Amino acid sequence: MSLTKLKIGSYQNATCEGQPKETFIALINPATISRKLSVSLSNQSQPPGRAGSESKYKNTEPETISFDLYLDGTGAIDDDGQTPKKTVTDLVNKFLKVALAFDGKIHEPPYTKINWGTLEFKGRITTCDISYTLFDSDGDPLRAKLGLSFNGASTPDEQNKRENRNSPDLSHTLVVNEGDTLPLMCNKIYKDSTLYVQVARINGLVNFRNLIPGTTLLFPPIK
């Protein structure tokens, strides 16, 4: 049974669907992959007489992963019979072409999809630290280490599904736009337009039939 190698493909959008434009196959699989997941919080001051501050959820940050890839041009590592043999410089340039090269069609570096075993990570590279660790007598590199970090990427629909931002169990704020009515805004958040009376009372609205554009309204969970 052949060893499954980590693959990195380049794409022109965040969905990373279809065939990759370019593919880089790791010569040596990473020994460790680190994942980082985090959320952003805002600290809100408590009313007078209460100590400390209250942390409120703002958003979920994109997941990041990091790992090292080792490149070898000494011939000691099986390269699956690639002909001609790739030098370390060739391998570095290939990786940079796949993960970092500016794409003239989208006018920015590509999106990437990383596959290895059960891992499938869509994102963009944020860091590539290249360390050359061995050289031949002419000064050409024979080994290199790539220290890599990637930020996760997702489409707005994927992010909304993941965070379920339209859930009525979360507090929401909406800015009133021209033509908005309180029943319609309630229907958007709660799927129930009849809750406008409670929302009007919560926001201290005297005349909820004439909302002022630009006003920010709070829509808390209503049981």
C-alpha positions as a printed NumPy array, in Angstrom:
array([[  0.   ,   0.   ,   0.   ],
       [  1.507,   3.308,  -1.129],
       [  1.919,   6.215,   1.262],
       [ -0.68 ,   8.95 ,   0.879],
       [  1.015,  12.312,   0.396],
       [ -0.311,  15.689,   1.483],
       [ -1.541,  17.7  ,  -1.493],
       [ -2.087,  21.432,  -1.892],
       [ -4.183,  22.64 ,  -4.824],
       [ -4.721,  26.209,  -6.038],
       [ -8.14 ,  27.617,  -6.967],
       [ -9.636,  30.911,  -8.057],
       [-12.482,  31.086,  -5.523],
       [-13.234,  30.155,  -1.921],
       [-15.366,  27.115,  -2.803],
       [-12.269,  25.32 ,  -4.169],
       [-14.446,  23.122,  -6.362],
       [-13.442,  21.184,  -9.448],
       [ -9.896,  20.526, -10.578],
       [ -7.104,  22.651,  -9.095],
       [ -5.218,  25.017, -11.357],
       [ -1.904,  23.775,  -9.917],
       [ -1.014,  21.05 ,  -7.395],
       [  1.904,  20.604,  -5.024],
       [  2.535,  17.127,  -3.561],
       [  4.594,  16.951,  -0.382],
       [  7.812,  14.975,  -0.584],
       [  7.652,  14.305,   3.158],
       [  4.381,  14.449,   5.081],
       [  4.252,  16.813,   8.076],
       [  4.956,  15.333,  11.49 ],
       [  2.593,  17.781,  13.205],
       [ -0.331,  19.946,  12.114],
       [ -1.564,  22.654,  14.494],
       [ -5.098,  24.04 ,  14.377],
       [ -6.208,  27.292,  15.971],
       [ -9.854,  28.248,  16.504],
       [-10.839,  31.498,  18.189],
       [-13.673,  33.965,  18.702],
       [-13.623,  37.744,  19.052],
       [-15.26 ,  39.291,  22.097],
       [-16.056,  42.9  ,  22.966],
       [-15.97 ,  44.093,  26.554],
       [-18.982,  46.163,  27.581],
       [-18.914,  48.302,  30.693],
       [-21.272,  47.355,  33.496],
       [-23.768,  49.836,  34.964],
       [-22.559,  51.99 ,  37.876],
       [-22.16 ,  49.964,  41.048],
       [-21.207,  46.751,  39.264],
       [-17.567,  45.787,  38.913],
       [-15.814,  44.501,  35.828],
       [-17.04 ,  44.231,  32.274],
       [-19.163,  41.796,  30.299],
       [-17.757,  39.973,  27.278],
       [-20.074,  39.902,  24.274],
       [-19.628,  37.685,  21.25 ],
       [-18.61 ,  39.588,  18.09 ],
       [-17.659,  36.952,  15.558],
       [-15.873,  33.674,  15.   ],
       [-12.407,  34.107,  13.551],
       [-11.334,  31.971,  10.581],
       [ -9.661,  28.739,  11.611],
       [ -5.916,  28.647,  11.019],
       [ -3.608,  25.695,  10.532],
       [  0.166,  25.552,  10.514],
       [  2.725,  22.889,   9.729],
       [  6.23 ,  22.373,   8.37 ],
       [  7.091,  20.782,   5.042],
       [ 10.582,  19.424,   4.411],
       [ 12.1  ,  19.399,   0.932],
       [ 15.03 ,  17.168,   0.029],
       [ 17.25 ,  17.224,  -3.03 ],
       [ 19.901,  14.768,  -1.889],
       [ 18.195,  11.759,  -3.44 ],
       [ 17.801,  10.096,  -0.041],
       [ 14.006,  10.489,  -0.127],
       [ 11.858,   8.587,  -2.619],
       [ 10.218,  11.111,  -4.947],
       [  7.86 ,   8.592,  -6.564],
       [ 10.04 ,   8.283,  -9.627],
       [  9.759,  11.878, -10.831],
       [ 11.886,  12.489, -13.92 ],
       [ 13.899,  14.626, -14.197],
       [ 14.785,  14.801, -10.516],
       [ 13.619,  18.027,  -8.881],
       [ 16.143,  20.201,  -7.072],
       [ 15.226,  21.939,  -3.827],
       [ 15.077,  25.224,  -5.758],
       [ 12.621,  23.612,  -8.211],
       [ 10.47 ,  22.353,  -5.341],
       [ 10.421,  25.73 ,  -3.573],
       [  9.477,  27.514,  -6.8  ],
       [  6.743,  24.951,  -7.484],
       [  5.273,  25.466,  -4.027],
       [  5.349,  29.25 ,  -4.373],
       [  3.652,  28.989,  -7.772],
       [  0.847,  26.898,  -6.287],
       [  0.253,  28.746,  -3.012],
       [  1.534,  32.299,  -3.378],
       [  1.821,  33.35 ,  -7.029],
       [ -0.334,  36.318,  -8.021],
       [ -3.241,  35.158, -10.196],
       [ -3.913,  37.707, -12.928],
       [ -7.483,  36.492, -13.413],
       [ -8.605,  37.176,  -9.837],
       [ -5.935,  39.857,  -9.236],
       [ -4.715,  38.291,  -6.004],
       [ -2.989,  35.136,  -4.744],
       [ -5.   ,  31.918,  -5.093],
       [ -7.223,  30.08 ,  -2.673],
       [ -5.822,  26.712,  -1.647],
       [ -7.266,  23.36 ,  -0.63 ],
       [ -5.137,  21.044,   1.494],
       [ -5.928,  17.329,   1.449],
       [ -4.308,  14.598,   3.496],
       [ -6.168,  11.652,   4.985],
       [ -9.293,  13.027,   6.655],
       [ -7.981,  16.599,   6.458],
       [ -9.585,  18.937,   3.958],
       [ -8.807,  22.581,   4.595],
       [ -9.807,  25.444,   2.315],
       [ -8.076,  28.743,   2.806],
       [ -5.198,  30.987,   1.889],
       [ -1.568,  30.992,   2.862],
       [ -0.556,  33.72 ,   5.301],
       [  3.019,  32.73 ,   6.132],
       [  5.796,  30.879,   4.326],
       [  9.109,  30.857,   6.181],
       [ 11.816,  29.184,   4.078],
       [ 14.914,  27.819,   5.827],
       [ 17.689,  26.213,   3.783],
       [ 19.489,  23.656,   5.94 ],
       [ 22.005,  21.86 ,   3.7  ],
       [ 24.057,  22.913,   0.676],
       [ 26.298,  21.238,  -1.887],
       [ 29.862,  22.301,  -2.679],
       [ 28.601,  24.924,  -5.132],
       [ 26.326,  26.498,  -2.547],
       [ 23.107,  25.144,  -4.059],
       [ 20.513,  24.132,  -1.439],
       [ 19.973,  20.428,  -0.879],
       [ 17.391,  20.629,   1.907],
       [ 14.814,  23.187,   3.003],
       [ 12.077,  23.59 ,   5.559],
       [  8.888,  25.511,   4.788],
       [  7.105,  26.875,   7.856],
       [  3.531,  27.36 ,   6.646],
       [  0.384,  28.953,   8.023],
       [ -3.021,  29.119,   6.343],
       [ -6.186,  31.043,   7.174],
       [ -9.484,  29.292,   6.533],
       [-11.707,  30.729,   3.816],
       [-15.435,  30.285,   3.349],
       [-18.201,  31.813,   1.295],
       [-20.747,  34.062,   3.086],
       [-23.367,  31.3  ,   2.817],
       [-21.02 ,  28.747,   4.396],
       [-20.169,  31.141,   7.216],
       [-23.825,  31.933,   7.932],
       [-24.688,  28.232,   8.018],
       [-21.795,  27.51 ,  10.367],
       [-22.563,  30.352,  12.77 ],
       [-26.365,  30.222,  12.333],
       [-26.452,  34.007,  12.669],
       [-30.161,  34.169,  11.898],
       [-31.038,  32.042,  14.907],
       [-33.751,  33.654,  17.077],
       [-31.848,  32.371,  20.121],
       [-29.188,  35.059,  19.583],
       [-29.418,  38.813,  20.138],
       [-29.311,  40.821,  16.937],
       [-29.022,  44.474,  16.005],
       [-30.393,  45.847,  12.758],
       [-30.072,  49.311,  11.256],
       [-33.34 ,  50.724,   9.962],
       [-33.329,  51.351,   6.211],
       [-35.763,  53.446,   4.196],
       [-39.036,  51.517,   3.853],
       [-38.407,  49.15 ,   6.77 ],
       [-41.266,  48.355,   9.109],
       [-40.995,  46.79 ,  12.531],
       [-43.21 ,  43.783,  11.648],
       [-41.035,  43.038,   8.603],
       [-37.84 ,  43.307,  10.665],
       [-39.342,  40.99 ,  13.292],
       [-40.232,  38.512,  10.59 ],
       [-36.65 ,  38.598,   9.352],
       [-35.222,  37.777,  12.792],
       [-37.922,  35.7  ,  14.468],
       [-39.971,  34.486,  11.483],
       [-42.893,  36.009,  13.378],
       [-44.07 ,  39.521,  12.497],
       [-46.47 ,  39.674,  15.473],
       [-43.611,  40.191,  17.93 ],
       [-43.262,  43.861,  16.933],
       [-45.067,  45.031,  20.104],
       [-42.48 ,  43.403,  22.402],
       [-39.588,  44.694,  20.267],
       [-41.025,  48.21 ,  20.267],
       [-41.277,  48.117,  24.074],
       [-37.706,  46.787,  24.432],
       [-36.364,  49.597,  22.241],
       [-38.515,  52.3  ,  23.846],
       [-40.279,  53.111,  20.592],
       [-43.267,  55.413,  20.999],
       [-44.252,  55.485,  17.34 ],
       [-43.095,  52.211,  15.845],
       [-45.038,  52.848,  12.626],
       [-42.612,  55.601,  11.594],
       [-39.12 ,  54.232,  12.023],
       [-36.27 ,  56.672,  11.479],
       [-33.712,  55.407,   8.924],
       [-30.29 ,  54.953,  10.48 ],
       [-31.694,  53.949,  13.872],
       [-30.178,  50.799,  15.374],
       [-32.706,  48.447,  16.965],
       [-32.083,  45.553,  19.329],
       [-33.776,  42.2  ,  18.718],
       [-33.093,  39.99 ,  21.759],
       [-34.28 ,  36.395,  22.161],
       [-38.022,  36.371,  22.853],
       [-39.594,  33.262,  24.309]])
